[in-house]
Amino acid sequence: MLQGDGLSRLWLLMHATLVVVSCFTDTDSGPGAGGSSTQPNGDRFKIEGRAIVPGIKTQDWVSTARVLVEGEEYVGFLRTDGSFAVNDVPSGSYVVEVVTPTYRFEPVRVDITSKGKMRARLVNYIKTSEVIRQPYPLQIRSTGPHSYFMKRETWGWTDFLMNPMVMMMVLPLLIIVLLPKVVNTNDPEMRKEMEQSMNMLNPNPELPDVSELMTKLFSGSKGSSKAGSSSKGSRPAAKRR
Amino acid sequence: MGKLILLLLNLIVLYNIVAAVFEDQVGKFDWRQQYVGKVRFSHFDTHMQSSKKVLLATESNVFAAINTRTGDLFWRHVDKTGPEGNIDAVLHHGQDAVLVVGNGRVLRSWDISVGGLNWEIVLDSGSFRSACLVGQQGTVKHAAVLKKSVISLHYLSNGHQKWVENLPESETVNYQAVHSDGNGQVYALGVVSHSHIAVVAYSAEDGEIIKQVSVEAPWLSNIPASCAVVGQGMLTCVDSTTMSIYTLDLYQQLQMIQIPLQSLGLEVDPGFQPHLVSHQPHPARQPLSEFLLQLGPDHHLLLQLNNGQIVILRDFKPALLVSFATTGEKTVAAVMSPKNKTACGINLFSAESGRRLLDTTLIFTVDPNAGKPERLHVQAFLKKDDSVGYRVMVQSEDHALTFIQQPGRVMWTREEALSDVVTMEMVDLPLTGTQAELEGEFGKKADGLMSMVLKRLSSQLIMLQTWVAHLWKLFYDARKPRSQVKNDVSIENLSRDEFNLQKMMVMVTSSGKLFGIDSKTGSILWKHYLDNIPSNAAFNLMVQRTTAHFPHPPQCTLLIKDKDSGLAALHVFNPIFGRKSQVAPPALSQPILQSLLLPLMDQDYAKVLLLVDDQYKVSAFPSTKNVLQQLQETAASIFFYLVDSSQGRLSGYRLRTDLSTEQVWEVVIPVEVQNIVSVKGKRPNEHVHSQGRVMGDRSVLYKYLNPSLLAVVTESTDLHQERSFIGILLIDGVTGRIIHEAVQRKARGPVHVVHSENWVVYEYWSTKSRRNEFSVIELYEGMELYNSTVFSSLDRPHAPQVLQQSYIFPSSISTMEATLTEKGITSRHLLIGLPSGGILSLPKMFLDPRRPEIVSEQSREENLIPYAPELIIRTEWFINYNQTVSRVRGIYTAPSGLESTCLVVAYGLDIYQTRVYPSKQFDVLKDDYDYMLISSVLFALFFATMISKRLAEVKLLNRAWR
């Protein structure tokens, strides 16, 4: 009994007081955690290429640019003419990217065989074995500046007027105000014609009007006794006839 | 087709959901600070008289040019971390700077005016020893690189090798220095330890050995430490054991001439290694015949070598730092000598005569909270009257750079310690005096109606007064031009803003310097340098008392632990002012394994810190009677865990009432197969607002919200790409029960994990498809909640439902963190630091294991995005637009007073602070809210009613007359 009591108290306290603090011992990097596992005596190769930003002088952007191979595993810098070389890369398959804060470049996958043969192809992360050849040495052309910002929704008169709600309000208003002035309603012929067209619009005069229907519905729900009495009242009238 | 349209529609919807930065918000509430790291080499650009550049090469493998007027970066190149990007030497000549990188692996030449690369070549392997510029007939066209067994000469114009020669007897001779002084010869200087010096003279033209001599020098072991070439090829060395200066003529190489220091009337301070500094103003000319000799920590001498005789030109004592500088034909020595405790004086002395130059005194104030000055970098220039003027960049122990102009005006300061932030916390700012007064009114006990009313009136009056003062200030500022209005932030006027958006960032750097930074402006409000920090220290920063408990001051505790010995020390300080607290921390004599901050508080509202030592004994700080009593009461429910990654052991412990511990569970992961890489719990200040998710059919799927769940990540020891794997274990921290286990085959690290609410997101490298992949695990209790009032690890009979899904991510990542808000109502985003420097804000919505492959009515109702294997990176989602953050190491998120807003700090080489709105700003008016429109519409309507009323009246009147 006592034990059970203690246990329940324990449960109650459980939710708040268990403290899980990340451990202070060296869990951050184990000895095998490093990603770079290169063969000790494998040959090292060089990835070469050129980055071009059309219409911009290279001096204006190369100082902020870098060439990243597979994340930051290998890093290259751009020469003042836009060409680059990433040295000391072992054989394998790598995604080569030119990064600048201002211009966008498409990444390229470069395969290096163990003999040092190179080929470049489009990056396709889904079908990784698909080969669409790209020129090597790489020719990476910028696809324009990065778009970092959203457009603000600006307010203008045209936006306001083109709003469907506003259009729905304004157009009938125009019809109501302008139509009587355009069409001479005093002309009896015209009136006749209009009446005809109104009839055309409402092809089935037998069909109950929507507004009528609504009023019926609401009045019906309000008091069925009233409706009943009215129907009683009409029946004898029919008999009389 | 219909599906495609649906997808598009969905995308449009998402596009609207995801908040991006608007262009006019740039710099409004975000800031970035760029750093370079601890300076190893610095060169002032003397190419042009008007140049404002100083080139810095740092220990963080960064090469940068800094504007000497403002301290801002012109350009910066960030190389790989680690030894492969290490900058070994910088040779600066004219427009070019040649860097030797990666232990002599790569030679790079930079154009310093635009910051572009001129050329880069790979050198043969061999460890790097020394490099120098080689000039001939007054022009410098080559650079010589000395390695362990070869010496090579390269053209400065294109890096091509002119010649490469093997060094003779390189197995026995340790070549350490290379020297050239424009006479067409390159000297390689080597030493056989405690035996002799080997001097090899090469012809700069074709690499032919002209001369090769070895000279007895049994006292010498390290040439760069004790020797320098002075004057006409005189190799001059100083030795502390024989108390002598030795000179050797490199041109003749007859014998070492010994000049005892005693004959000059000099003496080396006991235990001090004397040091020589020479100066070569131009690489194509001979070094000066004057040189500096350091005999003690504060004793320097300016000496002259004249026909084999040494003349003392000037004795500087006390002098902390001495440095040469040249402008035009004049060379000066700048000497820093202590004046009093807080100031140092710097003076210029003519190098030729040792005379003090007039009007060259400069005062450098030493901040008591900063490190001591360590190095002087002097920029000398000729004034109009042909006298020498100078500016000086002082580098201190705490990596700070201070640039000073005469007569002591600090032009800028760069706190390079901030390039290596280890950990940080954000602390709420204190209330202002009036706010505190108001708070105090509610806190105190009632003492009668009348006095309460009076108190209320007085506090209202004070508020009115401050409001009027505020209005007056606004009015006063409005009259001044905008540029003059400065909102000076200082510690005195710091106070919490109405939405608690402005906080104090407490940053701990690896150098042991602590910073308090205002999160709104980024200005450093206080700094405190802790000396005697071991070089491999680990830091853990904890907020023991927040600012909420007025009048008790807030309190932070920093645990500093030596990683080798495990011994730790505590530093207790006030996070708002940076001052050391009066509270004496306990002395920790045993190595500390684990520290825990309990939610328990002592009578002064300080949270209790528990420290577990290697004997599994627990000590508490503060350890008052009250605390110990509370601990005894709650001991049965205090659990903690320890990780021993070297033995693969994860063990859970429980606290006993006598503050000893008891092992409750243990999980052993065989270290031969896999290593524990990281263990992640949930953040203690995280709130989860909704207990479940509403499904398409209006039923509720309850989340499994175990506050003590641990996510353990393991990596296989076998790194072969076919056999490597990573594993993830979800373990209950109280019972040790393994809730879930997942293994990702053909995958390897580095693994980045985020663990929050009921989900774990991790990222790894798939070796099979050579791409980065994200995987998300979500845990659900099911359609019914077992115990809705409280979660207990001991009483959860049903295992949670586990859902998992994986995605392709088209980039590698540096770090990852989730947004955090006050109450957890706002949807979550993942903040992902990319190697390109962008910080991507990815909605958690995309990482949802319930994303359906086939869209159904229900999934649409639930607003689930159809599954797509690849996650996209949109640059609109970069919260830092073009303000890239290099080498992001951590992202810190903190809630603000607004539920919609999360404060974000990304730190690495740079620091970037901003705010994010994961669900847009739903609780405040947007900053582009059109007040003009709404008020003009209101006014227009008002006038329209007035006018129409008048018209109606007129019409009625007219009708009445009819």
XYZ file of N, CA and C in Angstrom, chain B residues 302 313-314 316 332-333 335 337 339 345-362 390 406:
87
model
N 68.006 47.779 -29.060
C 68.268 48.042 -30.471
C 69.780 48.016 -30.645
N 72.554 50.642 -29.588
C 72.020 51.944 -29.956
C 71.049 52.450 -28.895
N 70.265 51.528 -28.363
C 69.261 51.970 -27.378
C 68.820 50.771 -26.554
N 65.766 49.470 -24.369
C 64.371 49.735 -24.027
C 64.003 48.876 -22.832
N 61.898 52.761 -38.883
C 61.720 53.137 -37.481
C 61.429 51.890 -36.662
N 61.646 52.010 -35.378
C 61.260 50.952 -34.450
C 60.201 51.520 -33.532
N 58.075 51.135 -30.169
C 58.279 50.476 -28.881
C 57.085 50.761 -27.984
N 55.734 50.640 -24.308
C 56.190 50.485 -22.923
C 55.039 50.796 -21.978
N 52.865 52.348 -19.155
C 52.872 53.645 -18.459
C 52.343 53.491 -17.058
N 52.307 53.355 -23.521
C 52.721 54.381 -24.461
C 53.511 53.743 -25.589
N 53.296 54.231 -26.804
C 54.067 53.733 -27.939
C 54.871 54.909 -28.485
N 56.139 54.665 -28.733
C 57.008 55.710 -29.262
C 57.762 55.186 -30.459
N 58.169 56.107 -31.316
C 58.970 55.727 -32.476
C 60.421 56.118 -32.222
N 61.299 55.250 -32.663
C 62.737 55.513 -32.556
C 63.342 55.302 -33.934
N 64.256 56.129 -34.270
C 64.939 55.952 -35.551
C 65.791 54.694 -35.473
N 65.684 53.855 -36.493
C 66.410 52.589 -36.449
C 67.907 52.818 -36.596
N 68.302 53.845 -37.348
C 69.734 54.049 -37.600
C 70.460 54.549 -36.369
N 69.816 55.471 -35.668
C 70.519 56.101 -34.561
C 69.991 55.689 -33.201
N 68.756 55.201 -33.152
C 68.159 54.887 -31.866
C 67.598 56.103 -31.170
N 67.570 57.246 -31.872
C 67.033 58.459 -31.265
C 65.513 58.423 -31.288
N 64.928 58.986 -30.253
C 63.473 59.035 -30.204
C 62.986 60.122 -31.152
N 61.984 59.809 -31.962
C 61.438 60.806 -32.869
C 60.435 61.655 -32.104
N 60.458 62.935 -32.410
C 59.597 63.867 -31.681
C 58.139 63.704 -32.104
N 57.278 64.000 -31.184
C 55.828 63.981 -31.443
C 55.344 62.659 -32.024
N 55.835 61.593 -31.493
C 55.361 60.299 -31.984
C 54.760 59.464 -30.861
N 54.423 60.108 -29.763
C 53.869 59.332 -28.662
C 52.407 59.010 -28.935
N 52.052 57.812 -28.591
C 50.695 57.348 -28.816
C 50.282 56.571 -27.568
N 52.710 57.488 -38.094
C 52.382 56.059 -38.055
C 51.032 55.795 -37.425
N 47.544 58.416 -34.021
C 48.054 59.388 -33.070
C 46.974 60.399 -32.719
